[in-house]
Amino acid sequence: MSADPLSQFFESLFDEDLEREIMKGIVDGLSNDELVAKLVQRLERR
Amino acid sequence: MKMALKFGYLIERDEGDKVVEYRPTVVPTDLPNLAYVEGPNSSGKSTLLHLIAAAFYGQKLKKLDEGLKAKVAAFVDPSHQRTTFDVTLSNEDGTLKLVARKENADSAEIVVEEFKGTRRKLMTSESFERDYRLIYDIPNDPTQRLLYLIDEVTQLQAARAASIAGFRRRVDDILREISDARDPKRIDTLKEVLGKQDAELKTTKSQMADTEELLVTLRRFHAVRALTETLSAAETVDQSLRQAKKTQKKSDRERKKVSAETSAALTGLLNNCRQLTVLRDETIPVLKEVTDRKDLSKVDAWRSLDFIRASSELEFPSVLPSLIADFRNRLREARRNPTYGAELERAEVFAELARTLEKFSQFNEPIPGTGKTIKEMIHALEDQSRQNITHLRLAQNLKKASDAIEAIHKLVNETGVLFATARKAPRSPEHFQATGEEDDEPDDLVERLTKEAEELMTRGSEQEAQCVALDVNVEQLDAELAKLEAQVELAPFRSYSEGQLVEAISEREVECDRLERAAEKLTRSHAVTESELAKLERKEPHAFQDKVEVLNEVKVSAMRMEQRLQREYHQFAGDLRHGKPLPGRPDAAKYADAIGAYLGKKIGRLRHVDQEYTVERIDMVKREVITGESKRILLADMGTGQSQSAYLQALLGADDGRKIIALFDEVAMMDEKSLSPVYARMRELRDEGKLLLGIVVQRADALTVKAI
């Protein structure tokens, strides 16, 4: 969970890990391609 | 004290009786980045805040209170007053500087520049709003305005939904790029398809060649056999004609009266013998099938039987009864074969199955349990059905031949009686002349036989021409027929009648056409597959080629989030904002908790009565503040100063990464204690490099300016 209250708010709106990861990436200001790469890597590790 | 804000302005306002000029004369033009200003009316406090707001595009800010926005807009509106200004704002260490100028008093144009070290950037209102957050507020009715913070959340939710939509579109693009890129799995699949198409094409062409070859052989067999039968029939007719002419000649010479009984016998036996010839010829193809090779001489003897001659000699060849008996037995044995009935049923079932499957022939997947595609199944069924049909034909022909043998047997017995009657007559039959109405019979017979002979001659000529066209040596017709009958592929057709052969030829012609069309279609499909494969092999593989599944998973999640933010969460925020109860659903309760916690963190600490509390969360449904000390304070019970304090802290609490310029006016209800958490927050933000300028203004009798 992010430290910033706004990020916390948005992350807490979603239950699934993948959704939280997407929201965190958006809040952290990752570019779309960076976020895709990060999520693909994470899902591959499952 | 380091000064962060430097400003100057000149306002020329037409006040009816005269044009008045205003310049900063009371409030200092150099201020620190956190400043508290109090002073009497008309000392320029609000003008200072309007100036800073207008300099940094406050008049274009969507979230600015409408009343304030109108004042800021009017500040730079040439139709209201002529204004020029110059504002410079720097951060603590001087690494960032904003300069805003309005040099033309008759235009609303403002130029804002950002300096970071030596880098200069011209800022439009959009780019400024992207990087900086201008807060300008007069905290009137702060309890109510605390609710406005939910509007901010609604806007942020919409912004997040838009970001997620953008992200989802990018995932979609990547999936499209992957499907357009070199896909090794697709290449393997296409190669497999190509292999299958090759094999199928080869099989089809081979089937077509076999069918064409069989068709040629069948046409030759049909032509040769038809000509042989015509020639044989012609010979029989010729013999009959010769005898009829002889009878006619002698009867002209010796007209004798014979008994009606003898005359009928003579006519009957000639007709019977001609019918016996026809029936005998019909049985020959089948008898060849059912007779062992070593006994084929019996079939030859059967074929050589001269029934016309027997009609004149008034007796059958002595071998006839034994041949009839032998062939009756052979046919009976052959017909006892139990497979014929089963073959008939199989032929019908397979043909029906093939017809049904034809409707689904475009479906190219293997059928579970068979390993064959529908097309392959259809071909297999048709092959089987064809094989069964040849057996079926043989069964039918056996029955027909048996019937013919029985008819021959019966006719032979009947004719034997007629022979006996005729033998009793005083003269040999050719000397007899029928009496009464039958006087003219020999003439009619000659005429009829002559016509028949001519027809057979014409038919024979046509059939001969056909044989020649099919490269048959008509001089060696018997040898040609024997050669054809010896061919293995013709074995199923040897017993076929003329009509059955024509039908079999027609079926093969249709089959050839079908196979040709199938081969053409397969060739086209093969070319398409080859082209697609070549195109695919020329492409570069995509980095996420084997990640399609996870990308789809990401896409689905993003879509779900987007929808939830735009629908449910948007609705919940609206309901909370307007004091409506949320639906009794877990997601609504979770949302209320999340937004309550967020607003609580934004406010941080507050004073109530005479004590300071840490805000845990705000229950927006019950309109109460829950503190870390588990105290519940209704918003309505909070003092105005305390509410103002909570509200201002909340305004400062939002952290979206932009640098803040905060301007608070008329904080009149707030005492030192209420203001202290606001100041603390401002200092904190400044020290974190997040707050560029913070000015708090209060009305007082005397001017005081101090750093916060």
CSV table of N, CA and C in Angstrom, one decimal, chain B residues 50 53 58-73 134-141 145 148 151 577 647 651 663:
chain,number,residue,atom,x,y,z
B,50,HIS,N,-5.8,38.7,-5.0
B,50,HIS,CA,-6.3,38.7,-6.3
B,50,HIS,C,-5.2,38.7,-7.4
B,53,ALA,N,-3.5,35.3,-7.6
B,53,ALA,CA,-4.4,34.4,-8.2
B,53,ALA,C,-4.5,34.6,-9.7
B,58,GLY,N,-5.7,31.9,-12.0
B,58,GLY,CA,-6.8,31.6,-11.1
B,58,GLY,C,-8.1,31.8,-11.8
B,59,GLN,N,-8.2,32.8,-12.7
B,59,GLN,CA,-9.5,33.1,-13.3
B,59,GLN,C,-9.9,31.9,-14.3
B,60,LYS,N,-9.0,31.0,-14.5
B,60,LYS,CA,-9.4,29.9,-15.4
B,60,LYS,C,-9.5,28.6,-14.6
B,61,LEU,N,-9.4,28.7,-13.3
B,61,LEU,CA,-9.4,27.5,-12.5
B,61,LEU,C,-10.8,27.0,-12.3
B,62,LYS,N,-11.1,25.7,-12.7
B,62,LYS,CA,-12.4,25.2,-12.6
B,62,LYS,C,-12.9,25.1,-11.1
B,63,LYS,N,-12.0,24.7,-10.3
B,63,LYS,CA,-12.4,24.4,-8.9
B,63,LYS,C,-12.6,25.7,-8.0
B,64,LEU,N,-12.2,26.8,-8.5
B,64,LEU,CA,-12.3,28.1,-7.7
B,64,LEU,C,-13.7,28.4,-7.5
B,65,ASP,N,-14.0,28.9,-6.3
B,65,ASP,CA,-15.3,29.3,-5.9
B,65,ASP,C,-15.8,30.4,-6.9
B,66,GLU,N,-17.0,30.3,-7.4
B,66,GLU,CA,-17.5,31.2,-8.5
B,66,GLU,C,-17.4,32.7,-8.1
B,67,GLY,N,-17.7,33.0,-6.9
B,67,GLY,CA,-17.6,34.4,-6.5
B,67,GLY,C,-16.2,34.9,-6.6
B,68,LEU,N,-15.2,34.1,-6.1
B,68,LEU,CA,-13.8,34.5,-6.1
B,68,LEU,C,-13.3,34.6,-7.5
B,69,LYS,N,-13.8,33.6,-8.3
B,69,LYS,CA,-13.3,33.6,-9.7
B,69,LYS,C,-13.7,34.8,-10.5
B,70,ALA,N,-14.9,35.3,-10.2
B,70,ALA,CA,-15.4,36.5,-10.8
B,70,ALA,C,-14.5,37.7,-10.4
B,71,LYS,N,-14.1,37.7,-9.1
B,71,LYS,CA,-13.3,38.9,-8.7
B,71,LYS,C,-11.9,38.8,-9.3
B,72,VAL,N,-11.3,37.6,-9.4
B,72,VAL,CA,-10.0,37.5,-10.0
B,72,VAL,C,-10.1,37.8,-11.5
B,73,ALA,N,-11.2,37.4,-12.2
B,73,ALA,CA,-11.3,37.7,-13.6
B,73,ALA,C,-11.4,39.2,-13.8
B,134,LEU,N,-3.1,25.8,-7.5
B,134,LEU,CA,-3.4,27.1,-6.9
B,134,LEU,C,-4.6,26.9,-6.0
B,135,ILE,N,-4.5,27.1,-4.7
B,135,ILE,CA,-5.6,27.1,-3.8
B,135,ILE,C,-5.9,28.5,-3.3
B,136,TYR,N,-7.1,28.9,-3.6
B,136,TYR,CA,-7.5,30.3,-3.2
B,136,TYR,C,-8.9,30.2,-2.5
B,137,ASP,N,-8.9,30.4,-1.3
B,137,ASP,CA,-10.2,30.1,-0.6
B,137,ASP,C,-10.5,31.1,0.5
B,138,ILE,N,-11.8,31.4,0.6
B,138,ILE,CA,-12.3,32.1,1.8
B,138,ILE,C,-13.1,31.1,2.6
B,139,PRO,N,-12.7,30.6,3.7
B,139,PRO,CA,-13.4,29.5,4.3
B,139,PRO,C,-14.7,29.9,5.0
B,140,ASN,N,-15.6,30.5,4.2
B,140,ASN,CA,-16.9,30.8,4.8
B,140,ASN,C,-17.7,29.5,4.9
B,141,ASP,N,-18.5,29.3,5.9
B,141,ASP,CA,-19.3,28.1,6.1
B,141,ASP,C,-18.5,26.9,5.9
B,145,ARG,N,-18.5,23.4,3.5
B,145,ARG,CA,-17.5,23.4,2.4
B,145,ARG,C,-16.6,22.2,2.6
B,148,TYR,N,-17.5,19.9,0.1
B,148,TYR,CA,-17.0,20.1,-1.3
B,148,TYR,C,-15.8,19.3,-1.6
B,151,ASP,N,-16.3,16.7,-3.9
B,151,ASP,CA,-16.2,17.0,-5.4
B,151,ASP,C,-14.9,16.8,-5.9
B,577,ARG,N,-22.0,13.2,-1.2
B,577,ARG,CA,-21.9,14.7,-1.3
B,577,ARG,C,-23.3,15.4,-1.0
B,647,TYR,N,-11.1,22.5,7.6
B,647,TYR,CA,-11.3,22.7,6.1
B,647,TYR,C,-10.0,23.1,5.4
B,651,LEU,N,-7.8,21.1,2.6
B,651,LEU,CA,-7.4,21.7,1.3
B,651,LEU,C,-5.9,21.4,1.1
B,663,LEU,N,-3.6,30.4,-0.9
B,663,LEU,CA,-4.0,31.8,-0.5
B,663,LEU,C,-5.3,31.7,0.3
